Amino acid sequence: MRYQNPVLTGFYPDPSICRCGDRYFMVCSSFQFFPGVPLFESTDLINWQQIGHVLTRDSQLPLAGAGSVGGIYAPTIRCHNGRFYMVTTNTTQGGNFYVYTDDIRGAWSDPIYVDQDGIDPSLYFEGDRVFFMSNGTDDHGTHGIIQCEIDIATGQKRTPVRCIWQGTGGRFLESPHLYHINGSYYLMASEGGTEYGHMVTYAKGDTPYGPFTAYAKNPVLTNRNLGGYLLQGCGHADLVDDPDGNWWMVHLCFRQIDQWLMHHITGREVSLVPVTFDADGWFTAGVDGTTRLEMETDRIAESVTQHIWQEMNFSNTAVGMEWCYMQNPILSCYRIAEDCFSLCGTKTALCQDDASPTFLGIRQKEMCFSAECTLTLAPQEAGMVMYMTPTQYYALLVRPCAGGYAVVRRAQLGNLVHEEPVCTLPTDAELVRLQIQGNCYTYMFRAACGEAVYDLGYLESRFLSTEVANNFTGLMLGLYAVQLDTPAWTDFTGFRMTNEAKSAQ
Ligand code: 6LW
Protein backbone atom coordinates (compact mmCIF):
# COMPACT_ATOMS: atom_id res chain seq x y z
CA MET A 1 0.00 0.00 0.00
CA ARG A 2 0.96 3.66 -0.23
CA TYR A 3 1.04 6.03 2.68
CA GLN A 4 2.02 9.64 3.01
CA ASN A 5 4.51 11.23 5.34
CA PRO A 6 4.25 12.95 7.73
CA VAL A 7 1.88 10.48 9.35
CA LEU A 8 1.14 13.03 12.08
CA THR A 9 1.11 16.68 11.03
CA GLY A 10 1.39 19.80 13.15
CA PHE A 11 3.73 20.49 16.02
CA TYR A 12 4.38 17.01 17.50
CA PRO A 13 8.17 16.82 17.92
CA ASP A 14 10.44 14.12 19.30
CA PRO A 15 8.22 11.07 18.79
CA SER A 16 8.71 7.97 20.90
CA ILE A 17 6.80 4.76 20.30
CA CYS A 18 6.12 1.38 21.91
CA ARG A 19 3.89 -1.56 21.10
CA CYS A 20 1.69 -3.52 23.44
CA GLY A 21 0.11 -6.49 21.64
CA ASP A 22 -1.42 -5.19 18.43
CA ARG A 23 -1.53 -1.56 19.58
CA TYR A 24 1.09 1.13 19.22
CA PHE A 25 1.39 4.11 21.50
CA MET A 26 3.28 7.28 20.73
CA VAL A 27 4.17 10.41 22.71
CA CYS A 28 5.64 13.78 21.70
CA SER A 29 7.15 16.87 23.34
CA SER A 30 4.81 19.62 24.56
CA PHE A 31 7.04 22.44 25.92
CA GLN A 32 4.98 25.17 27.63
CA PHE A 33 1.56 23.71 26.78
CA PHE A 34 -0.79 22.07 29.24
CA PRO A 35 -1.72 19.22 29.52
CA GLY A 36 1.68 17.83 28.61
CA VAL A 37 2.99 15.00 26.42
CA PRO A 38 0.22 14.17 23.93
CA LEU A 39 -0.47 10.43 23.78
CA PHE A 40 -1.59 8.67 20.59
CA GLU A 41 -2.74 5.19 19.73
CA SER A 42 -2.63 3.33 16.43
CA THR A 43 -3.25 -0.15 15.13
CA ASP A 44 -1.56 0.34 11.76
CA LEU A 45 1.24 2.91 12.38
CA ILE A 46 -0.15 5.41 9.86
CA ASN A 47 -3.44 6.49 11.48
CA TRP A 48 -2.88 8.03 14.90
CA GLN A 49 -5.70 8.79 17.28
CA GLN A 50 -4.99 11.01 20.27
CA ILE A 51 -6.22 9.28 23.42
CA GLY A 52 -5.13 11.92 25.91
CA HIS A 53 -2.03 13.36 27.52
CA VAL A 54 0.37 11.76 29.95
CA LEU A 55 0.83 14.80 32.21
CA THR A 56 -2.58 16.14 33.18
CA ARG A 57 -2.13 17.46 36.73
CA ASP A 58 -0.28 20.50 38.06
CA SER A 59 1.64 18.16 40.41
CA GLN A 60 3.07 16.35 37.36
CA LEU A 61 3.63 19.42 35.26
CA PRO A 62 4.73 22.63 36.97
CA LEU A 63 5.14 25.04 34.07
CA ALA A 64 5.25 28.45 35.74
CA GLY A 65 7.45 30.69 33.65
CA ALA A 66 7.95 28.14 30.85
CA GLY A 67 8.51 29.99 27.58
CA SER A 68 8.47 28.52 24.10
CA VAL A 69 11.81 26.78 24.56
CA GLY A 70 11.05 25.65 28.11
CA GLY A 71 8.84 23.08 29.76
CA ILE A 72 8.66 19.49 28.55
CA TYR A 73 11.28 18.19 26.12
CA ALA A 74 11.57 14.86 24.33
CA PRO A 75 9.68 12.06 26.11
CA THR A 76 10.24 8.30 25.78
CA ILE A 77 7.43 5.76 26.21
CA ARG A 78 8.09 2.14 27.12
CA CYS A 79 5.95 -0.78 28.25
CA HIS A 80 7.42 -3.31 30.70
CA ASN A 81 5.53 -6.16 32.39
CA GLY A 82 2.21 -4.54 31.49
CA ARG A 83 3.15 -1.17 32.99
CA PHE A 84 3.69 1.92 30.83
CA TYR A 85 6.49 4.35 31.63
CA MET A 86 7.02 7.82 30.20
CA VAL A 87 10.30 9.54 30.94
CA THR A 88 11.05 13.13 30.00
CA THR A 89 12.66 16.40 31.16
CA ASN A 90 10.89 19.38 32.62
CA THR A 91 13.50 21.93 31.62
CA THR A 92 11.78 24.66 33.60
CA GLN A 93 11.33 22.86 36.92
CA GLY A 94 12.64 19.56 38.23
CA GLY A 95 14.74 18.09 35.42
CA ASN A 96 14.53 14.42 34.44
CA PHE A 97 11.62 12.35 35.73
CA TYR A 98 9.32 9.50 34.82
CA VAL A 99 5.70 8.60 35.48
CA TYR A 100 3.92 5.28 35.05
CA THR A 101 0.45 3.81 34.65
CA ASP A 102 -1.07 0.34 34.41
CA ASP A 103 -3.97 1.74 32.39
CA ILE A 104 -2.93 3.62 29.27
CA ARG A 105 -6.29 5.40 29.23
CA GLY A 106 -6.16 6.26 32.91
CA ALA A 107 -4.19 8.62 35.12
CA TRP A 108 -0.39 8.44 35.36
CA SER A 109 1.60 8.56 38.60
CA ASP A 110 3.21 11.63 40.09
CA PRO A 111 6.77 12.25 38.89
CA ILE A 112 9.71 10.21 40.11
CA TYR A 113 12.82 12.33 39.61
CA VAL A 114 16.20 10.98 38.51
CA ASP A 115 19.32 12.90 39.40
CA GLN A 116 21.08 12.45 36.06
CA ASP A 117 22.29 15.28 33.88
CA GLY A 118 21.14 16.01 30.34
CA ILE A 119 17.95 15.93 28.32
CA ASP A 120 16.18 13.32 26.15
CA PRO A 121 16.06 10.60 28.84
CA SER A 122 15.25 7.04 27.81
CA LEU A 123 14.70 3.75 29.63
CA TYR A 124 15.78 0.23 28.75
CA PHE A 125 14.49 -2.70 30.82
CA GLU A 126 16.28 -6.04 31.10
CA GLY A 127 15.03 -8.44 33.75
CA ASP A 128 15.08 -6.43 36.95
CA ARG A 129 17.72 -4.03 35.65
CA VAL A 130 16.67 -0.65 34.35
CA PHE A 131 19.09 1.43 32.31
CA PHE A 132 18.60 5.18 32.18
CA MET A 133 20.14 7.07 29.25
CA SER A 134 20.29 10.77 28.43
CA ASN A 135 22.61 13.14 26.60
CA GLY A 136 24.68 14.98 29.13
CA THR A 137 27.87 14.84 31.15
CA ASP A 138 28.89 11.78 33.18
CA ASP A 139 30.51 11.52 36.62
CA HIS A 140 33.96 12.03 35.07
CA GLY A 141 32.99 15.14 33.13
CA THR A 142 32.77 13.34 29.79
CA HIS A 143 30.00 14.52 27.48
CA GLY A 144 27.95 12.20 25.26
CA ILE A 145 25.24 9.62 25.70
CA ILE A 146 25.40 8.87 29.40
CA GLN A 147 23.93 5.95 31.32
CA CYS A 148 23.32 4.64 34.80
CA GLU A 149 21.14 1.92 36.26
CA ILE A 150 18.25 3.04 38.42
CA ASP A 151 15.89 1.54 40.95
CA ILE A 152 12.61 1.87 39.06
CA ALA A 153 10.60 2.10 42.28
CA THR A 154 12.46 5.17 43.57
CA GLY A 155 14.42 6.66 40.68
CA GLN A 156 17.63 6.32 42.77
CA LYS A 157 20.81 5.64 40.86
CA ARG A 158 22.28 2.18 41.40
CA THR A 159 25.49 2.76 39.49
CA PRO A 160 27.74 5.69 38.63
CA VAL A 161 26.81 7.67 35.52
CA ARG A 162 29.13 7.03 32.62
CA CYS A 163 29.43 8.02 29.02
CA ILE A 164 28.69 5.07 26.72
CA TRP A 165 28.92 6.68 23.26
CA GLN A 166 30.02 9.96 21.74
CA GLY A 167 28.33 9.59 18.39
CA THR A 168 29.93 10.07 15.00
CA GLY A 169 31.10 13.65 15.33
CA GLY A 170 27.90 15.51 14.50
CA ARG A 171 26.92 18.41 16.71
CA PHE A 172 24.20 18.08 19.35
CA LEU A 173 24.29 14.35 19.99
CA GLU A 174 20.85 13.62 21.47
CA SER A 175 17.79 11.39 21.74
CA PRO A 176 19.45 8.10 22.77
CA HIS A 177 17.42 4.89 22.76
CA LEU A 178 18.74 1.41 23.57
CA TYR A 179 17.30 -1.82 22.11
CA HIS A 180 18.14 -5.52 22.35
CA ILE A 181 17.41 -7.14 18.99
CA ASN A 182 18.48 -10.63 17.93
CA GLY A 183 21.18 -10.84 20.58
CA SER A 184 22.80 -7.43 19.91
CA TYR A 185 22.41 -4.10 21.67
CA TYR A 186 21.70 -1.07 19.51
CA LEU A 187 22.19 2.46 20.71
CA MET A 188 20.43 4.89 18.38
CA ALA A 189 20.74 8.66 18.61
CA SER A 190 20.52 11.82 16.54
CA GLU A 191 23.12 14.35 15.59
CA GLY A 192 23.42 17.54 13.58
CA GLY A 193 20.89 19.59 15.54
CA THR A 194 17.17 19.65 15.02
CA GLU A 195 17.49 21.68 11.85
CA TYR A 196 18.39 21.05 8.22
CA GLY A 197 21.43 18.90 9.09
CA HIS A 198 19.57 16.53 11.39
CA MET A 199 20.39 12.82 11.11
CA VAL A 200 19.86 9.49 12.84
CA THR A 201 22.94 7.45 13.73
CA TYR A 202 23.50 4.23 15.65
CA ALA A 203 26.04 1.84 17.05
CA LYS A 204 25.97 -1.85 18.01
CA GLY A 205 27.45 -3.66 21.00
CA ASP A 206 27.36 -6.88 22.98
CA THR A 207 26.29 -5.38 26.31
CA PRO A 208 23.81 -2.66 27.27
CA TYR A 209 26.69 -0.35 28.22
CA GLY A 210 28.93 -1.02 25.24
CA PRO A 211 31.52 -0.75 23.95
CA PHE A 212 29.57 0.21 20.85
CA THR A 213 30.74 0.10 17.25
CA ALA A 214 29.21 2.75 15.00
CA TYR A 215 27.39 1.62 11.87
CA ALA A 216 29.86 2.14 9.01
CA LYS A 217 27.29 3.89 6.81
CA ASN A 218 25.97 6.38 9.33
CA PRO A 219 23.82 8.38 9.20
CA VAL A 220 21.25 5.62 8.82
CA LEU A 221 18.62 8.27 8.00
CA THR A 222 18.83 11.90 6.91
CA ASN A 223 17.26 14.19 4.32
CA ARG A 224 20.02 16.76 4.65
CA ASN A 225 21.29 16.09 1.14
CA LEU A 226 17.87 16.26 -0.52
CA GLY A 227 18.09 19.93 -1.47
CA GLY A 228 14.70 21.47 -2.11
CA TYR A 229 12.79 18.42 -0.96
CA LEU A 230 9.68 19.17 1.08
CA LEU A 231 10.59 16.95 4.05
CA GLN A 232 13.63 18.14 5.96
CA GLY A 233 15.21 17.89 9.39
CA CYS A 234 14.71 14.13 9.76
CA GLY A 235 16.01 12.93 13.10
CA HIS A 236 15.10 12.17 16.70
CA ALA A 237 13.85 8.66 16.03
CA ASP A 238 12.57 5.60 17.86
CA LEU A 239 12.20 1.97 16.72
CA VAL A 240 9.31 -0.43 17.10
CA ASP A 241 8.56 -3.89 15.74
CA ASP A 242 5.17 -4.94 14.39
CA PRO A 243 3.46 -8.24 15.25
CA ASP A 244 4.85 -9.75 12.00
CA GLY A 245 8.42 -9.07 13.13
CA ASN A 246 9.08 -6.08 10.83
CA TRP A 247 10.90 -3.08 12.27
CA TRP A 248 9.86 0.53 11.81
CA MET A 249 11.22 3.93 12.72
CA VAL A 250 9.20 6.99 13.70
CA HIS A 251 11.12 10.24 13.57
CA LEU A 252 10.60 13.97 13.48
CA CYS A 253 10.82 16.03 10.31
CA PHE A 254 9.43 19.31 9.07
CA ARG A 255 7.95 20.53 5.84
CA GLN A 256 9.93 23.39 4.36
CA ILE A 257 8.50 26.31 2.44
CA ASP A 258 10.53 27.51 -0.56
CA GLN A 259 13.41 25.73 -2.17
CA TRP A 260 16.26 27.96 -1.05
CA LEU A 261 16.58 30.01 2.13
CA MET A 262 13.74 27.92 3.44
CA HIS A 263 11.50 28.31 6.43
CA HIS A 264 8.89 26.19 8.16
CA ILE A 265 5.88 27.05 10.25
CA THR A 266 3.98 23.95 11.36
CA GLY A 267 6.75 22.77 13.65
CA ARG A 268 8.33 19.35 13.76
CA GLU A 269 6.01 16.53 12.71
CA VAL A 270 6.15 12.72 12.70
CA SER A 271 7.12 10.49 9.78
CA LEU A 272 7.36 6.71 9.50
CA VAL A 273 9.88 4.61 7.57
CA PRO A 274 10.57 0.87 7.41
CA VAL A 275 13.75 -0.53 8.96
CA THR A 276 15.49 -3.58 7.51
CA PHE A 277 18.18 -5.73 9.15
CA ASP A 278 20.89 -7.42 7.10
CA ALA A 279 22.47 -10.79 7.81
CA ASP A 280 25.22 -9.18 9.92
CA GLY A 281 22.75 -7.46 12.18
CA TRP A 282 23.12 -3.92 10.80
CA PHE A 283 19.99 -2.09 9.79
CA THR A 284 19.02 0.43 7.13
CA ALA A 285 16.04 2.78 7.21
CA GLY A 286 13.72 4.51 4.75
CA VAL A 287 14.40 4.80 1.03
CA ASP A 288 18.19 4.64 0.71
CA GLY A 289 18.49 6.29 4.09
CA THR A 290 15.99 9.07 3.36
CA THR A 291 12.35 9.71 4.17
CA ARG A 292 9.93 10.26 1.34
CA LEU A 293 6.55 11.90 1.21
CA GLU A 294 5.04 8.93 -0.60
CA MET A 295 6.00 5.58 0.85
CA GLU A 296 5.26 2.24 -0.77
CA THR A 297 5.17 -0.78 1.54
CA ASP A 298 3.93 -4.35 1.54
CA ARG A 299 4.21 -4.49 5.33
CA ILE A 300 0.84 -2.79 5.84
CA ALA A 301 -2.31 -4.39 4.40
CA GLU A 302 -3.76 -2.87 1.22
CA SER A 303 -7.09 -2.60 3.04
CA VAL A 304 -5.66 0.04 5.40
CA THR A 305 -6.39 3.60 4.30
CA GLN A 306 -4.80 6.71 5.69
CA HIS A 307 -7.29 9.19 7.09
CA ILE A 308 -6.62 12.88 6.88
CA TRP A 309 -8.37 15.18 9.32
CA GLN A 310 -10.25 17.63 7.11
CA GLU A 311 -12.22 19.71 9.58
CA MET A 312 -11.69 20.41 13.25
CA ASN A 313 -14.58 21.92 15.18
CA PHE A 314 -15.97 21.97 18.72
CA SER A 315 -17.74 18.61 18.15
CA ASN A 316 -14.73 16.57 17.08
CA THR A 317 -12.09 18.18 19.31
CA ALA A 318 -11.90 18.67 23.07
CA VAL A 319 -10.14 20.78 25.66
CA GLY A 320 -7.33 18.78 27.19
CA MET A 321 -7.07 16.75 23.98
CA GLU A 322 -6.43 18.83 20.84
CA TRP A 323 -6.93 22.14 22.68
CA CYS A 324 -4.17 23.10 25.10
CA TYR A 325 -3.60 25.82 27.64
CA MET A 326 -0.33 27.68 28.08
CA GLN A 327 1.46 26.94 31.36
CA ASN A 328 -0.74 25.89 34.31
CA PRO A 329 -4.16 27.37 33.51
CA ILE A 330 -6.25 29.46 35.87
CA LEU A 331 -9.30 27.24 35.40
CA SER A 332 -11.76 29.78 36.79
CA CYS A 333 -11.15 31.81 33.59
CA TYR A 334 -12.65 29.10 31.37
CA ARG A 335 -16.20 27.81 30.96
CA ILE A 336 -16.21 25.00 28.46
CA ALA A 337 -19.47 23.76 26.96
CA GLU A 338 -19.97 21.40 24.04
CA ASP A 339 -20.53 24.15 21.51
CA CYS A 340 -19.09 27.19 23.27
CA PHE A 341 -15.82 28.18 24.94
CA SER A 342 -16.24 31.19 27.26
CA LEU A 343 -13.03 32.96 28.17
CA CYS A 344 -12.41 35.56 30.83
CA GLY A 345 -9.17 37.46 30.32
CA THR A 346 -6.69 38.28 33.03
CA LYS A 347 -4.05 41.01 32.98
CA THR A 348 -1.60 38.49 31.44
CA ALA A 349 -1.12 39.48 27.81
CA LEU A 350 -0.13 37.17 24.97
CA CYS A 351 3.32 38.76 24.88
CA GLN A 352 4.15 37.52 28.38
CA ASP A 353 5.59 34.14 29.29
CA ASP A 354 5.88 34.69 33.03
CA ALA A 355 2.28 33.60 33.66
CA SER A 356 -0.56 31.75 31.95
CA PRO A 357 -2.68 33.94 29.66
CA THR A 358 -6.33 32.98 29.04
CA PHE A 359 -5.65 30.96 25.91
CA LEU A 360 -6.73 27.71 24.27
CA GLY A 361 -4.70 26.64 21.28
CA ILE A 362 -4.99 23.98 18.60
CA ARG A 363 -2.20 23.06 16.22
CA GLN A 364 -2.00 24.34 12.68
CA LYS A 365 -1.81 20.97 10.94
CA GLU A 366 -1.57 22.08 7.32
CA MET A 367 -0.10 25.09 5.53
CA CYS A 368 -3.43 25.68 3.79
CA PHE A 369 -6.39 26.05 6.08
CA SER A 370 -9.28 28.28 6.90
CA ALA A 371 -10.37 28.91 10.50
CA GLU A 372 -13.34 30.87 11.73
CA CYS A 373 -15.15 31.54 14.95
CA THR A 374 -17.96 33.79 16.22
CA LEU A 375 -17.34 35.96 19.29
CA THR A 376 -19.70 37.89 21.50
CA LEU A 377 -18.65 41.48 22.08
CA ALA A 378 -17.49 42.07 25.63
CA PRO A 379 -15.41 44.78 27.32
CA GLN A 380 -12.08 42.99 27.01
CA GLU A 381 -9.60 42.11 24.28
CA ALA A 382 -10.55 38.78 22.69
CA GLY A 383 -9.75 37.09 19.45
CA MET A 384 -8.01 34.45 17.38
CA VAL A 385 -4.26 34.34 17.17
CA MET A 386 -1.64 32.56 15.08
CA TYR A 387 0.74 32.02 17.97
CA MET A 388 4.37 30.96 17.72
CA THR A 389 5.99 32.60 20.76
CA PRO A 390 5.09 35.47 23.08
CA THR A 391 6.92 37.79 20.73
CA GLN A 392 5.93 36.23 17.41
CA TYR A 393 2.22 36.16 16.73
CA TYR A 394 -0.51 37.60 14.53
CA ALA A 395 -3.79 38.31 16.28
CA LEU A 396 -7.21 39.20 14.92
CA LEU A 397 -8.92 40.72 17.90
CA VAL A 398 -11.96 42.67 18.94
CA ARG A 399 -11.97 45.26 21.72
CA PRO A 400 -13.99 48.26 22.85
CA CYS A 401 -13.33 51.61 21.21
CA ALA A 402 -14.99 55.02 21.49
CA GLY A 403 -18.64 54.41 20.71
CA GLY A 404 -18.51 50.63 20.24
CA TYR A 405 -16.16 47.86 19.22
CA ALA A 406 -13.30 47.61 16.78
CA VAL A 407 -11.65 44.68 15.02
CA VAL A 408 -7.90 45.01 14.95
CA ARG A 409 -5.15 43.04 13.21
CA ARG A 410 -2.07 43.03 15.40
CA ALA A 411 1.37 41.74 14.46
CA GLN A 412 3.95 41.32 17.17
CA LEU A 413 7.41 40.51 15.83
CA GLY A 414 10.05 40.83 18.49
CA ASN A 415 9.56 44.21 20.09
CA LEU A 416 7.85 45.54 16.97
CA VAL A 417 4.11 45.74 17.55
CA HIS A 418 1.94 46.94 14.72
CA GLU A 419 -1.84 47.33 14.70
CA GLU A 420 -3.53 47.87 11.37
CA PRO A 421 -6.10 48.05 9.95
CA VAL A 422 -8.76 48.84 12.50
CA CYS A 423 -12.44 48.44 11.58
CA THR A 424 -15.18 49.89 13.72
CA LEU A 425 -18.23 47.66 13.99
CA PRO A 426 -21.80 48.98 13.71
CA THR A 427 -22.98 50.36 17.06
CA ASP A 428 -25.78 47.78 17.40
CA ALA A 429 -23.41 44.84 16.79
CA GLU A 430 -23.45 41.97 19.29
CA LEU A 431 -21.42 39.34 17.47
CA VAL A 432 -18.45 39.28 15.16
CA ARG A 433 -17.21 36.39 13.04
CA LEU A 434 -13.45 36.26 12.67
CA GLN A 435 -11.66 34.35 9.94
CA ILE A 436 -7.99 33.53 9.38
CA GLN A 437 -6.96 31.78 6.21
CA GLY A 438 -3.51 30.36 5.71
CA ASN A 439 -1.50 29.24 2.73
CA CYS A 440 2.22 28.54 2.66
CA TYR A 441 3.17 32.17 2.49
CA THR A 442 0.48 34.30 4.09
CA TYR A 443 -2.21 34.52 6.68
CA MET A 444 -5.30 36.45 5.53
CA PHE A 445 -7.59 38.14 8.01
CA ARG A 446 -11.28 38.85 7.66
CA ALA A 447 -14.18 39.79 9.91
CA ALA A 448 -17.92 39.75 9.33
CA CYS A 449 -20.59 41.51 11.33
CA GLY A 450 -24.19 41.30 10.13
CA GLU A 451 -24.06 42.13 6.43
CA ALA A 452 -20.71 43.86 6.62
CA VAL A 453 -17.50 42.06 5.68
CA TYR A 454 -14.15 43.59 6.54
CA ASP A 455 -11.02 42.58 4.72
CA LEU A 456 -8.09 43.08 7.05
CA GLY A 457 -5.40 42.13 4.59
CA TYR A 458 -2.60 39.63 5.02
CA LEU A 459 0.69 39.11 6.80
CA GLU A 460 3.55 36.86 5.78
CA SER A 461 3.99 33.48 7.45
CA ARG A 462 7.79 33.66 7.17
CA PHE A 463 8.07 36.06 10.10
CA LEU A 464 6.40 33.54 12.40
CA SER A 465 8.53 30.62 11.20
CA THR A 466 10.89 28.62 13.39
CA GLU A 467 13.83 30.12 11.52
CA VAL A 468 12.80 33.59 12.72
CA ALA A 469 11.12 32.79 16.03
CA ASN A 470 13.96 30.60 17.29
CA ASN A 471 11.78 28.08 19.04
CA PHE A 472 11.06 24.36 19.29
CA THR A 473 7.29 24.56 18.84
CA GLY A 474 5.06 25.16 15.81
CA LEU A 475 2.17 27.43 14.93
CA MET A 476 -0.88 27.16 17.17
CA LEU A 477 -4.20 28.76 16.42
CA GLY A 478 -5.38 30.22 19.72
CA LEU A 479 -8.63 31.58 21.07
CA TYR A 480 -7.74 34.08 23.78
CA ALA A 481 -8.84 36.94 26.00
CA VAL A 482 -7.04 39.69 27.94
CA GLN A 483 -8.60 41.82 30.65
CA LEU A 484 -8.78 45.57 30.06
CA ASP A 485 -10.45 47.28 33.03
CA THR A 486 -12.68 44.81 34.82
CA PRO A 487 -13.12 41.07 34.17
CA ALA A 488 -15.44 40.17 31.29
CA TRP A 489 -16.43 37.03 29.41
CA THR A 490 -16.38 36.38 25.66
CA ASP A 491 -18.26 33.43 24.15
CA PHE A 492 -16.58 31.68 21.25
CA THR A 493 -18.98 29.59 19.12
CA GLY A 494 -19.11 27.97 15.70
CA PHE A 495 -15.38 27.32 15.52
CA ARG A 496 -14.15 25.39 12.54
CA MET A 497 -10.77 24.90 10.98
CA THR A 498 -10.70 23.30 7.55
CA ASN A 499 -7.46 21.77 6.38
CA GLU A 500 -6.55 21.48 2.76
CA ALA A 501 -4.35 18.92 1.04
CA LYS A 502 -1.38 17.52 2.83
CA SER A 503 1.19 19.18 0.61
CA ALA A 504 2.84 22.51 1.19
CA GLN A 505 4.03 23.75 -2.15
C1 6LW B 1 14.98 17.68 22.05
C2 6LW B 1 16.12 17.21 21.25
C3 6LW B 1 15.71 17.72 19.97
O1 6LW B 1 15.13 17.55 23.40
O2 6LW B 1 15.09 18.90 20.17
O3 6LW B 1 15.38 17.22 17.78
C4 6LW B 1 14.93 19.07 21.54
N1 6LW B 1 15.84 17.02 18.93
O4 6LW B 1 16.29 15.87 21.19
C5 6LW B 1 13.65 19.77 21.82
O5 6LW B 1 12.60 19.16 21.11
Coordinates of C-alpha atoms and ligand atoms in Angstrom, one line a residue, residues 11 13-15 29-31 69 72-75 88-89 91 119-121 135 172-176 190-191 193-195 198 233-237 252 268 471-473, ligand 1:
F11 CA 3.7 20.5 16.0
P13 CA 8.2 16.8 17.9
D14 CA 10.4 14.1 19.3
P15 CA 8.2 11.1 18.8
S29 CA 7.1 16.9 23.3
S30 CA 4.8 19.6 24.6
F31 CA 7.0 22.4 25.9
V69 CA 11.8 26.8 24.6
I72 CA 8.7 19.5 28.5
Y73 CA 11.3 18.2 26.1
A74 CA 11.6 14.9 24.3
P75 CA 9.7 12.1 26.1
T88 CA 11.1 13.1 30.0
T89 CA 12.7 16.4 31.2
T91 CA 13.5 21.9 31.6
I119 CA 17.9 15.9 28.3
D120 CA 16.2 13.3 26.2
P121 CA 16.1 10.6 28.8
N135 CA 22.6 13.1 26.6
F172 CA 24.2 18.1 19.4
L173 CA 24.3 14.3 20.0
E174 CA 20.9 13.6 21.5
S175 CA 17.8 11.4 21.7
P176 CA 19.5 8.1 22.8
S190 CA 20.5 11.8 16.5
E191 CA 23.1 14.4 15.6
G193 CA 20.9 19.6 15.5
T194 CA 17.2 19.7 15.0
E195 CA 17.5 21.7 11.8
H198 CA 19.6 16.5 11.4
G233 CA 15.2 17.9 9.4
C234 CA 14.7 14.1 9.8
G235 CA 16.0 12.9 13.1
H236 CA 15.1 12.2 16.7
A237 CA 13.9 8.7 16.0
L252 CA 10.6 14.0 13.5
R268 CA 8.3 19.3 13.8
N471 CA 11.8 28.1 19.0
F472 CA 11.1 24.4 19.3
T473 CA 7.3 24.6 18.8
Ligands
6LW1 C1 15.0 17.7 22.1 C2 16.1 17.2 21.3 C3 15.7 17.7 20.0 O1 15.1 17.5 23.4 O2 15.1 18.9 20.2 O3 15.4 17.2 17.8 C4 14.9 19.1 21.5 N1 15.8 17.0 18.9 O4 16.3 15.9 21.2 C5 13.7 19.8 21.8 O5 12.6 19.2 21.1

